[in-house]
Short mmCIF file of C-alpha atoms in Angstrom, two decimals:
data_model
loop_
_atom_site.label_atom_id
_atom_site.label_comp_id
_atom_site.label_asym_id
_atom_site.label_seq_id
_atom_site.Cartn_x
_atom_site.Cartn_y
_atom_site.Cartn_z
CA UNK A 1 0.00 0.00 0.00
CA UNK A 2 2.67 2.65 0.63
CA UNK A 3 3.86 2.15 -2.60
CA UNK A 4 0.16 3.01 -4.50
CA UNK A 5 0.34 6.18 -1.89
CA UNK A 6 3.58 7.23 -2.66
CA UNK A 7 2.81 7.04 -6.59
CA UNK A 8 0.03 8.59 -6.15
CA UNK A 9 1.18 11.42 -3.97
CA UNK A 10 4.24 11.60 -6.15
CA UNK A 11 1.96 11.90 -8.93
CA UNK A 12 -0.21 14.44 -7.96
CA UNK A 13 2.54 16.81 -7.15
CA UNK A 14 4.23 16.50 -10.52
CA UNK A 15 0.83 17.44 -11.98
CA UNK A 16 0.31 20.40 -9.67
CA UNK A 17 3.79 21.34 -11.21
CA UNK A 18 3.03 20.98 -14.99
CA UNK A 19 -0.50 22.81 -14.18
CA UNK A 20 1.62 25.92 -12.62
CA UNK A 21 3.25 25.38 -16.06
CA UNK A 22 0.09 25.82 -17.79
CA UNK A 23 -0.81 28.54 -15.92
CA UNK A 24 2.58 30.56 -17.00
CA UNK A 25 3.02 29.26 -20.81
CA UNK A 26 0.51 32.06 -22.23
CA UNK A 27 2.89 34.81 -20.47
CA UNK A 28 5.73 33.27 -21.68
CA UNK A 29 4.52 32.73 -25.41
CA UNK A 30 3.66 36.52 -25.66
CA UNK A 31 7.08 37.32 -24.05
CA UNK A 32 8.74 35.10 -26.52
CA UNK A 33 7.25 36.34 -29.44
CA UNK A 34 6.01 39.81 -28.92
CA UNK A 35 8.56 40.87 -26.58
CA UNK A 36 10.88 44.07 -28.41
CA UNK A 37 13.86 42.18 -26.38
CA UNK A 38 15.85 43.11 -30.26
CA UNK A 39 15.62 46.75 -29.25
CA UNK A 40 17.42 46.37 -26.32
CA UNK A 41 20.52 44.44 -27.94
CA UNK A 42 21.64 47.93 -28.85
CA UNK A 43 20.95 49.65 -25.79
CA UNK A 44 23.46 50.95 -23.14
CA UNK A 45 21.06 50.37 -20.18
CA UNK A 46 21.19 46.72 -20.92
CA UNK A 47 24.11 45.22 -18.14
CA UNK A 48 27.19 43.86 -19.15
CA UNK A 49 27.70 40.48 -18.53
CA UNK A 50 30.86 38.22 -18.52
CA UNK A 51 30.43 34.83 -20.12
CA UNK A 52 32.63 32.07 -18.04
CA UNK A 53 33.38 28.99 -20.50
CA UNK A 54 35.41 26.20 -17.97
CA UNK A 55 37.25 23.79 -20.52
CA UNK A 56 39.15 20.95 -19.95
CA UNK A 57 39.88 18.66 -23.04
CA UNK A 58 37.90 20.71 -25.23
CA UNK A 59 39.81 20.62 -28.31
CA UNK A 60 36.91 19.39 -30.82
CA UNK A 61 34.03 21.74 -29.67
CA UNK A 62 35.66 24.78 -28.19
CA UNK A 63 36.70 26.95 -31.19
CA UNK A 64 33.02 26.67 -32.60
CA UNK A 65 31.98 27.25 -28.97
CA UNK A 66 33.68 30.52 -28.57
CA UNK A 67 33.17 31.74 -32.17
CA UNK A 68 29.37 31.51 -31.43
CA UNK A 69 29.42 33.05 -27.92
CA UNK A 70 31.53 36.02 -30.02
CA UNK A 71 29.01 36.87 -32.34
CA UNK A 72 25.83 37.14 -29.74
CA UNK A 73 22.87 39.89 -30.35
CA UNK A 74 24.29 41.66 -26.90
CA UNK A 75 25.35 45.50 -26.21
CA UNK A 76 28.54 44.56 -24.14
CA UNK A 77 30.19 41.36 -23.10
CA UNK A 78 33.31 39.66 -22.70
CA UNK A 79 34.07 35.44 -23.27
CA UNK A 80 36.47 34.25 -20.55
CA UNK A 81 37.63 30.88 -21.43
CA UNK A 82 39.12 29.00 -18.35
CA UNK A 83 41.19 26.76 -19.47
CA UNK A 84 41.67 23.82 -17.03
CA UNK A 85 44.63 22.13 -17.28
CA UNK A 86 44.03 20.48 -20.18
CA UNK A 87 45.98 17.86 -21.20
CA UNK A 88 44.93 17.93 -25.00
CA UNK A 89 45.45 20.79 -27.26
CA UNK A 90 42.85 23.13 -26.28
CA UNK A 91 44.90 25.63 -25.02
CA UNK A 92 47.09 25.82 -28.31
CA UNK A 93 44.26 25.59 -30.32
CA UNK A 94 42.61 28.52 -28.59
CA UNK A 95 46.23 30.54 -28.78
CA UNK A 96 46.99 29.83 -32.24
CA UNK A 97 43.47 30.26 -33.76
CA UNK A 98 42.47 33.79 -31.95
CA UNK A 99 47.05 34.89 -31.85
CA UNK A 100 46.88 35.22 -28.06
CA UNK A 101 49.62 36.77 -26.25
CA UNK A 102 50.65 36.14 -22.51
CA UNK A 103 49.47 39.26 -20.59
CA UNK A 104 52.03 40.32 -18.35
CA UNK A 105 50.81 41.47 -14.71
CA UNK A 106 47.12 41.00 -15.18
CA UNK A 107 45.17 42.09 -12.12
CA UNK A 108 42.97 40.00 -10.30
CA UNK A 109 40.13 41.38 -8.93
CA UNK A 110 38.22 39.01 -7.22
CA UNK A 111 39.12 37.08 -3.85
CA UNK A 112 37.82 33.29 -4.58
CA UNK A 113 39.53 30.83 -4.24
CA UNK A 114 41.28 29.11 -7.00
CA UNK A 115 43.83 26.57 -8.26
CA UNK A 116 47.79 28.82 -9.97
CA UNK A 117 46.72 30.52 -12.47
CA UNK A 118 49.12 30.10 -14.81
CA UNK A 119 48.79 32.71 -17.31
CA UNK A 120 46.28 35.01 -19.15
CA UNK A 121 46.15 35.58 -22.90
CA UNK A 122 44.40 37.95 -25.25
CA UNK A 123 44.54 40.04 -28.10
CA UNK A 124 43.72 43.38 -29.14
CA UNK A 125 42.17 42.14 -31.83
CA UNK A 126 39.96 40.19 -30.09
CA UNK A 127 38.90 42.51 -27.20
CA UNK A 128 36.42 40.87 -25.74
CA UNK A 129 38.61 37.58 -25.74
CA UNK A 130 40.28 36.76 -22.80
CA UNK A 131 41.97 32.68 -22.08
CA UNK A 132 43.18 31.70 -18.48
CA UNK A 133 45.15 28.81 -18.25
CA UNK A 134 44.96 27.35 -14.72
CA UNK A 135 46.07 24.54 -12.85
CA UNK A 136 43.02 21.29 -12.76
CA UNK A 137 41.29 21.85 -9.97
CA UNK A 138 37.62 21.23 -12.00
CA UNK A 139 34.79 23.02 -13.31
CA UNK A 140 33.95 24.75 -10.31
CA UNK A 141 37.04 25.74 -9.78
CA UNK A 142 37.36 27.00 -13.03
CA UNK A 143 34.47 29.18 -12.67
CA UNK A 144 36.19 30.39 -9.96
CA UNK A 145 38.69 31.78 -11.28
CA UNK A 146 36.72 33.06 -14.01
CA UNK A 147 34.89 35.47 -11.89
CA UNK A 148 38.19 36.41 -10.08
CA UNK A 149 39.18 37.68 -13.52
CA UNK A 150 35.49 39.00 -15.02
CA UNK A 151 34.78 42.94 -15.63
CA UNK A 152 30.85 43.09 -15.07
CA UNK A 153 28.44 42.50 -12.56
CA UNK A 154 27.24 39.48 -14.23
CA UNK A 155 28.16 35.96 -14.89
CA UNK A 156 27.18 33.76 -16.84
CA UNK A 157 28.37 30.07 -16.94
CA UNK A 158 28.46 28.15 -20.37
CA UNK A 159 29.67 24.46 -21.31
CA UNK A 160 32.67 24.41 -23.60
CA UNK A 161 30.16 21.72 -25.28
CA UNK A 162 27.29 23.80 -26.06
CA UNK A 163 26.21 26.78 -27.97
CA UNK A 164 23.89 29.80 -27.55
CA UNK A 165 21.41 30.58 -29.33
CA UNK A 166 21.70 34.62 -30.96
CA UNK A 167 19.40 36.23 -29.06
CA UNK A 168 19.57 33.91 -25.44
CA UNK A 169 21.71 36.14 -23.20
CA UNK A 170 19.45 39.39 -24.39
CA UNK A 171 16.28 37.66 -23.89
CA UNK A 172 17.78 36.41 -20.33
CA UNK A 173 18.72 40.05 -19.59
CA UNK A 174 15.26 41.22 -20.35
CA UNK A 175 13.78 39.84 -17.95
CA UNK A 176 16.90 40.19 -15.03
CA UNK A 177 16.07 44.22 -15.80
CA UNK A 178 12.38 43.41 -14.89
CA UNK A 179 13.47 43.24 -11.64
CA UNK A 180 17.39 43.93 -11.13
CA UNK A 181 17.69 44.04 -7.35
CA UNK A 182 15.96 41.02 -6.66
CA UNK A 183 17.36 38.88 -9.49
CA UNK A 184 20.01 36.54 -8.17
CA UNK A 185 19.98 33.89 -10.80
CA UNK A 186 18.24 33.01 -14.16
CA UNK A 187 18.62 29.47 -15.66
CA UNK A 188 18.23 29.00 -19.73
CA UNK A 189 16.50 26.48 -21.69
CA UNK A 190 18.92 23.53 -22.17
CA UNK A 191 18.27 21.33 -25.35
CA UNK A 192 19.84 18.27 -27.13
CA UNK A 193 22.06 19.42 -30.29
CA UNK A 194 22.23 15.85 -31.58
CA UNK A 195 20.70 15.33 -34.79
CA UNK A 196 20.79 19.10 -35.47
CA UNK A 197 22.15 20.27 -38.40
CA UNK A 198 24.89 23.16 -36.99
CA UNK A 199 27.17 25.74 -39.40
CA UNK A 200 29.41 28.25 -37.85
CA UNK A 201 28.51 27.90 -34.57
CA UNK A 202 24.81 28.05 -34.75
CA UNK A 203 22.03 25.72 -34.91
CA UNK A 204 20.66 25.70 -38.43
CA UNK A 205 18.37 22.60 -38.66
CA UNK A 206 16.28 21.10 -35.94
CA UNK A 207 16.18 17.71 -35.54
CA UNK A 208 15.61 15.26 -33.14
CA UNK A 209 18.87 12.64 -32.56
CA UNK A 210 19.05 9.69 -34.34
CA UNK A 211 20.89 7.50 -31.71
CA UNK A 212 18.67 6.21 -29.03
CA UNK A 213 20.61 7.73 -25.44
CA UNK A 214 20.20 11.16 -26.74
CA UNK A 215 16.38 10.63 -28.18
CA UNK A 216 15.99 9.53 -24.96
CA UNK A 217 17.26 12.38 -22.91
CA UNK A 218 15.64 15.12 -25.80
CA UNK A 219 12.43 14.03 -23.65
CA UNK A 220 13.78 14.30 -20.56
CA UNK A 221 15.19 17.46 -21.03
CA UNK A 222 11.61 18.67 -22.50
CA UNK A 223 10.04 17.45 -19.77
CA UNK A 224 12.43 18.41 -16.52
CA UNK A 225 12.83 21.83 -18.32
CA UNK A 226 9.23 23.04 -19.77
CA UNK A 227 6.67 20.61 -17.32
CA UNK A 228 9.02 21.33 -14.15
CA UNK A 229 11.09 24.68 -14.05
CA UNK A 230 8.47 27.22 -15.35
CA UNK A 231 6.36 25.87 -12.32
CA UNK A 232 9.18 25.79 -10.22
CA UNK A 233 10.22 28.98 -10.96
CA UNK A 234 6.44 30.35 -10.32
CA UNK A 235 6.97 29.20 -6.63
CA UNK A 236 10.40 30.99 -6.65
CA UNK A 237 11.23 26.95 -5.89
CA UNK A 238 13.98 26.41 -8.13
CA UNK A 239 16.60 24.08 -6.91
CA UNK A 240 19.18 24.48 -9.92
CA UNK A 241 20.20 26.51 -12.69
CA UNK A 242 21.76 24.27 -14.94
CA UNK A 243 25.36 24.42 -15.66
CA UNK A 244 25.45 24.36 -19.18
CA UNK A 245 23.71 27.67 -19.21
CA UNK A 246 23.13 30.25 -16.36
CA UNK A 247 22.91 33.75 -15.44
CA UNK A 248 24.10 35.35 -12.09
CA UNK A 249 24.42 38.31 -10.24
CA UNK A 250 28.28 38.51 -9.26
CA UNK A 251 27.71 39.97 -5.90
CA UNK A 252 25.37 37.37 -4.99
CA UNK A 253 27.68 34.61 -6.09
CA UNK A 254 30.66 36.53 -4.40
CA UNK A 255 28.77 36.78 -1.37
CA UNK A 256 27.98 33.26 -1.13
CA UNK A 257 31.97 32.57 -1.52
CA UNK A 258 31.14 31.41 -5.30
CA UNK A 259 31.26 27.75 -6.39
CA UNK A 260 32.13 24.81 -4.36
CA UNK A 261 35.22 22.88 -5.22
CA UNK A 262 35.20 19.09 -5.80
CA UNK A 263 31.51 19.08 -5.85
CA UNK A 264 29.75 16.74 -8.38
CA UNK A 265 26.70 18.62 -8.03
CA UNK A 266 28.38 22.61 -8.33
CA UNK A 267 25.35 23.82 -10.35
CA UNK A 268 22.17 22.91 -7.52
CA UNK A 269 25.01 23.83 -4.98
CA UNK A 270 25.73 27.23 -5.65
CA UNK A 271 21.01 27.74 -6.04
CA UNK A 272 20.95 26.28 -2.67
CA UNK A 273 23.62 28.38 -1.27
CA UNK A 274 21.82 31.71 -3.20
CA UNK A 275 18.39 30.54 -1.71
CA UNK A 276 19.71 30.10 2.04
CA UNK A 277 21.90 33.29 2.40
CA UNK A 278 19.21 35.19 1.19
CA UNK A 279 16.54 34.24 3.05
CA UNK A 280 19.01 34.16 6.55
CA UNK A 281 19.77 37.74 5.52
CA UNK A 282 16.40 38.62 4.89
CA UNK A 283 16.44 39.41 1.59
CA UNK A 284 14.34 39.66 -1.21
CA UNK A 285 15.10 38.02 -4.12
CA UNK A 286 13.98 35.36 -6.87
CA UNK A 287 15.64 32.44 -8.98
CA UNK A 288 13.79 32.72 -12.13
CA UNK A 289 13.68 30.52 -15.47
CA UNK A 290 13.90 31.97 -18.96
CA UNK A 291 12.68 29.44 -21.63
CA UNK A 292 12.90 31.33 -24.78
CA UNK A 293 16.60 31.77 -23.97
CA UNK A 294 18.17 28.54 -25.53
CA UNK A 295 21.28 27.04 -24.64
CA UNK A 296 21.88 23.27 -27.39
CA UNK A 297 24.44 20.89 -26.14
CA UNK A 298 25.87 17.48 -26.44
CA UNK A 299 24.33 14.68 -24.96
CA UNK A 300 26.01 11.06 -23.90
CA UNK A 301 25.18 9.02 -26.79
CA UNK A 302 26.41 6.07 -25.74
CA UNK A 303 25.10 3.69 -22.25
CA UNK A 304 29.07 4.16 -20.29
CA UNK A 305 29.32 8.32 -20.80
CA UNK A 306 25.60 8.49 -19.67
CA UNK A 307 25.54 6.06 -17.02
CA UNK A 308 28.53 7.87 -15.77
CA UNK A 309 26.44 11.29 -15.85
CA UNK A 310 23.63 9.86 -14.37
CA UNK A 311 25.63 8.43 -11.24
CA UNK A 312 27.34 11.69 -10.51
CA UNK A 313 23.57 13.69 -10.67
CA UNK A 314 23.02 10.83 -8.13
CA UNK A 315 25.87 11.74 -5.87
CA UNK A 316 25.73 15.70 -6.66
CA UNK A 317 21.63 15.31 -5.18
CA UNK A 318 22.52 12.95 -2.26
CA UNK A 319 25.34 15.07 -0.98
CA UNK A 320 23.33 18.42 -1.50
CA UNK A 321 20.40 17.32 0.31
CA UNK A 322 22.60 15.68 3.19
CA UNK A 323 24.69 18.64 3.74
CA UNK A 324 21.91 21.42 3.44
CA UNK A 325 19.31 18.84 5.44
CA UNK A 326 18.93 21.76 8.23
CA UNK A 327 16.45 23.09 5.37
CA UNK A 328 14.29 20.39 5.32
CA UNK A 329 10.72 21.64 7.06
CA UNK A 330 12.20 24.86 8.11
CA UNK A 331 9.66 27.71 7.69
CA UNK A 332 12.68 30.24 7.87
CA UNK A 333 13.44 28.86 4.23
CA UNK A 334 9.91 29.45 3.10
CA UNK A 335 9.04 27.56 -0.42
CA UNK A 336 12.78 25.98 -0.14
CA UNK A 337 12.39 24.55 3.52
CA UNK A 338 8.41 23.59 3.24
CA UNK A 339 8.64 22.58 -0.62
CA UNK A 340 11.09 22.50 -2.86
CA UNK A 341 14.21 20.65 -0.34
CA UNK A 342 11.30 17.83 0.79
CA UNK A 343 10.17 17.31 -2.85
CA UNK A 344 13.53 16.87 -3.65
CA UNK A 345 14.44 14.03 -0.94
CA UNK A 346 11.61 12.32 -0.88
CA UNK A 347 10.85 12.31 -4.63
CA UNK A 348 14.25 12.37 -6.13
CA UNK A 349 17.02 11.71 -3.66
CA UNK A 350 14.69 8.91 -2.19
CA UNK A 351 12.96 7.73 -5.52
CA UNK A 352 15.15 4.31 -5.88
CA UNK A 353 14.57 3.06 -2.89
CA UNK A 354 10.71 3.74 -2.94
CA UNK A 355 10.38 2.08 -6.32
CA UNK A 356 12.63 -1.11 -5.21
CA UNK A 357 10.91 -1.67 -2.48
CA UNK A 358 7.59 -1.20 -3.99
CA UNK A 359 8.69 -3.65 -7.10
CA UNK A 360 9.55 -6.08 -4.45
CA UNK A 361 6.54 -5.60 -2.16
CA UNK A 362 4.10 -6.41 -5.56
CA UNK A 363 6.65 -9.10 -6.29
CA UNK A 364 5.61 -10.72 -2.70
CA UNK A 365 2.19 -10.20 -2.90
CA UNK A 366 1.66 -11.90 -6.23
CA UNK A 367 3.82 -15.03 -4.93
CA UNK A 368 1.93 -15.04 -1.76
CA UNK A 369 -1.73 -14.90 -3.66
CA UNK A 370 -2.27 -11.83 -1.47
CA UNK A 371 -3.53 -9.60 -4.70
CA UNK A 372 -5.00 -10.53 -7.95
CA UNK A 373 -3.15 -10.18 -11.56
CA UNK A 374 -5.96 -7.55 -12.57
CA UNK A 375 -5.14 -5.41 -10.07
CA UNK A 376 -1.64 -5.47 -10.46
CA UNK A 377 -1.90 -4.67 -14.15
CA UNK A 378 -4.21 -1.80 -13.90
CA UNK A 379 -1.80 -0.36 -11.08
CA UNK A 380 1.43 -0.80 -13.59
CA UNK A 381 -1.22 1.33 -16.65
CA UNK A 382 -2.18 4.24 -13.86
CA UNK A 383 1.76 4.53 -13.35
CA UNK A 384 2.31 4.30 -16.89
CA UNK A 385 -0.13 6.69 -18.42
CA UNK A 386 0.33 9.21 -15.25
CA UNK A 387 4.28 9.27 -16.13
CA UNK A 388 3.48 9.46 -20.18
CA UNK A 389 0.73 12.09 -19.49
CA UNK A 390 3.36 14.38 -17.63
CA UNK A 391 5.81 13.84 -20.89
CA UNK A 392 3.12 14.52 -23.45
CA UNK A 393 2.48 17.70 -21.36
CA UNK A 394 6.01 19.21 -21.47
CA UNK A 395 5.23 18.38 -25.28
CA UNK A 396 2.20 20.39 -25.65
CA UNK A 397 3.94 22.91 -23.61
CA UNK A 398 6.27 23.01 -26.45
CA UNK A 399 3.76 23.26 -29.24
CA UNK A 400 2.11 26.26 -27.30
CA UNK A 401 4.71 28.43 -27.16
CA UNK A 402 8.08 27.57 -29.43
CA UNK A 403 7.17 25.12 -31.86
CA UNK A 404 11.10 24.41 -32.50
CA UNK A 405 10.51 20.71 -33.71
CA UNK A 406 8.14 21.61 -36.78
CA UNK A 407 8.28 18.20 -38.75
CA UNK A 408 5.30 16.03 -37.87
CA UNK A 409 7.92 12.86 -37.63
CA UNK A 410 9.56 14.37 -35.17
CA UNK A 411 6.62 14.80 -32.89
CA UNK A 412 5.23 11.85 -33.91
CA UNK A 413 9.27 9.76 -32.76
CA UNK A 414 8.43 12.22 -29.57
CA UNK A 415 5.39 10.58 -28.62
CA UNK A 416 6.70 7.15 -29.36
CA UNK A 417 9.63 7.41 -27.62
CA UNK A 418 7.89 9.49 -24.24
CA UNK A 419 6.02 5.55 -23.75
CA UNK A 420 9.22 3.71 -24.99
CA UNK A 421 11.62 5.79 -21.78
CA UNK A 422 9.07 3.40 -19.40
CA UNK A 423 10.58 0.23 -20.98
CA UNK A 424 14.08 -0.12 -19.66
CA UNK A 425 14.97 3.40 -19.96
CA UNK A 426 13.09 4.47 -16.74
CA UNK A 427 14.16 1.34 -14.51
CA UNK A 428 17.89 2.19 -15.82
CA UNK A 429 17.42 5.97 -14.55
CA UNK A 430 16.63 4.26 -10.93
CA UNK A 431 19.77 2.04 -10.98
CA UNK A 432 22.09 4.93 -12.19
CA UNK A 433 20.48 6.96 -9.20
CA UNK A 434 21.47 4.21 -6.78
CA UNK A 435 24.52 3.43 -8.02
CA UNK A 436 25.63 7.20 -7.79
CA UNK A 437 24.24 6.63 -3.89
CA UNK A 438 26.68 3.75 -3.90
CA UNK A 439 29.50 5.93 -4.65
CA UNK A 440 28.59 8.65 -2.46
CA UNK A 441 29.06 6.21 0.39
CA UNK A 442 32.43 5.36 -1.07
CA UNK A 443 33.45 9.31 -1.22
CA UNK A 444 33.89 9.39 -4.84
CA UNK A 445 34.37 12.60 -5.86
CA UNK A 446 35.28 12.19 -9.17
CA UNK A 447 33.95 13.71 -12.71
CA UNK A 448 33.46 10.70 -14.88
CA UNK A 449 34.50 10.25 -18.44
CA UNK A 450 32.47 12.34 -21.01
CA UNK A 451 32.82 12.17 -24.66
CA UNK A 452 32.97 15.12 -26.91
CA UNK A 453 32.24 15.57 -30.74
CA UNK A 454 32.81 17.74 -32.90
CA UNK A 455 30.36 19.85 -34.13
CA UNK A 456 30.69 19.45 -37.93
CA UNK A 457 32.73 16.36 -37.95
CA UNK A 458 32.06 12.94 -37.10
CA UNK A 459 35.19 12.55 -35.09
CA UNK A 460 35.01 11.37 -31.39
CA UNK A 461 36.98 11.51 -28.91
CA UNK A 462 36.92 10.74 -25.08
CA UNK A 463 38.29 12.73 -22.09
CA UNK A 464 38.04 12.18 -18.06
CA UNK A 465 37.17 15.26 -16.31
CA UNK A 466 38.40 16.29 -12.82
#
């Protein structure tokens, strides 16, 4: 029985979610097509912002990374690559391709701490162009040191492996100058650039993947991003900002002591850090989502680089909700405390071992004759057209307001593959979360191996992260 409650509870909160998702799409399609956010790219009231690209092993994706994140529809910005001790050739690609020089006695201005910086390039020709080539010490680390180095007041953090749509970091600043001085943090849309057809640095075709990891995670990412974080973000209840693409107020992230080192989780880290100093200083402020500003990356195409992804998530949520568990049920925290950090546990953190013991629990009963095959089978459909329900809604959502996938075989391989992800794919997801619990236990701090690709060849190559 507590597993029928527990899917059912679960359940009913995702759809209270998706319906606060609902509730905010019509806002959000006028704002993302009717909005005059082009005006602005020429304005000088819109803030300056300094993009942060960590890179480590980059060499296939990060020249078309930084040539798109140099040609952006924004007033005034500067591209800080971090370069983190790479042990490829992304740091001579970088200096050969853009004629870098070393830039003797660069000042420092920020006080995070950060692995030797090593050295700082640029070039005059390239103003807005800067390289730091640091000692490893990982992607938070590198971020650090980015913002020790950045001009403006704010950040913005940006895989090496992705790219930005034109118009993402002025439609982001849009709606940070709604608001300014309660703005701490805006997250971006993150979508799946395989199967896309991409030329200098841009997205030119979409198309959903062809390979079957990354179909799979193209409706995940729909689905976590659309039916979860505009309702999350109603609630001022967002628990992360994604890495690939984010938005931050420096002095906020300064004032929290910026990202956490060694931390597999460094993205929900540094939104739970934002959301707890505020609030114990009293604070007003809000994490918001921006869905019309697009961020496409890479995703694992193959079952070791995702499996490896999916384990560190695992170990990144564990360890977040363990060390930050004086939040749980903790009016002071308001929608963090009484919502968001108990959703979170219970329904993520907590999921595996909920569904195991369920499995096993129905697994007794039917051996024992203590419940009847009918019943059992109309308990597995309500799970499985409750889960494909929530799916198909982050796909309407979609339809309502972007319409970015506009050939009917691609909704149509959408809808097929939303019921296949309950078929392996889903029980997989609950493994990978367990195993990462496994590891957490075992103080495993480490990256994992990620591939990268390159954008406009078929090349591959691997690379373990710090």
């Amino acid at each position: 029985m507590v597993a029928i409650y527990y899917v059912v509870f679960v359940n009913t909160l995702y759809f209270s979610i998706l319906a606060l998702s609902f509730r905010n799409i019509w806002t959000i399609f006028r704002r993302s097509h009717y909005s005059k956010y082009n005006t602005l790219s020429g304005s000088e009231l819109v803030p300056s912002v300094s993009l942060l690209v960590p890179a480590y092993n980059e060499e296939l994706t990060i020249i078309e990374n930084v040539n798109c994140l140099m040609t952006l529809n924004y007033p005034t910005y500067e591209v800080i690559v971090v370069n983190d001790g790479s042990s490829d050739a992304t740091l001579n690609i970088l200096l050969e391709e853009y004629r870098l020089k070393p830039v003797p006695n660069t000042k420092i201005r920020g006080k995070i701490a950060c692995q030797k910086i090593r050295g700082i390039y640029h070039n005059p020709e390239f103003p807005d162009l800067y390289v730091i080539d640091k000692e490893n010490g990982g992607k938070a680390d590198s971020l650090n040191a980015g913002i020790n180095l950045s001009h403006y007041p704010l950040i913005s953090s940006i895989d090496a492996d992705s790219l930005l749509e034109k118009d993402a970091l002025i439609r982001m600043a849009r709606m940070y100058m709604e608001n300014p001085e309660e703005t701490v943090a805006i997250g971006g849309d993150v979508r799946i650039a395989n199967g896309c057809k991409i030329e200098n640095g841009a997205v030119q075709d979409v198309s959903l993947p062809r390979k079957i990891w990354p179909m799979f995670q193209s409706i995940e990412y729909l689905k976590a991003f659309l039916g979860g974080r505009i309702g999350w973000s109603h609630m001022n209840g967002l628990i992360i900002v994604s890495g690939a693409f984010g938005m931050f107020r420096k002095d906020a992230v300064i004032a929290v002591g910026g990202y956490r080192d060694g931390y597999p989780g460094e993205d929900m880290n540094i939104i739970i850090k934002l959301h707890r100093y505020m609030l114990e200083n009293k604070l007003k402020y809000r994490v918001a989502f921006c869905p019309e500003a697009v961020c496409w990356t890479q995703a694992p195409d193959s079952y070791r680089i995702l499996s490896s992804q999916r384990k560190r998530w695992g170990r990144g949520n564990l360890k977040n909700m363990i060390e930050n568990r004086g939040m749980l049920f903790n009016p002071k925290y308001k929608v963090m405390g009484m919502v968001t950090m108990p959703y979170n546990v219970l329904f993520e953190a907590l999921n595996p071992y909920f569904r195991i013991t369920g499995l096993l629990a129905l697994t007794g009963y039917v051996l024992l004759d203590m419940t009847q095959w009918p019943i059992l089978v109309l308990f597995g459909l309500l799970n499985f057209v409750s889960g494909y329900l929530l799916s198909v809604g982050a796909l309407v959502l979609e339809e309502i307001a972007f319409k970015r996938y506009n050939k009917l075989s691609d909704l149509v391989k959408m809808l097929v593959y939303s019921a296949l992800k309950f078929v392996g794919y889903h029980q997989l997801g609950v493994l990978w979360r367990l195993q990462g619990h496994v590891q957490f236990m075992q103080n495993n701090n480490s990256w994992g191996t990620m591939t990268r690709q390159s954008w406009s060849e078929d090349e591959k190559k691997t690379s373990e992260a710090a």
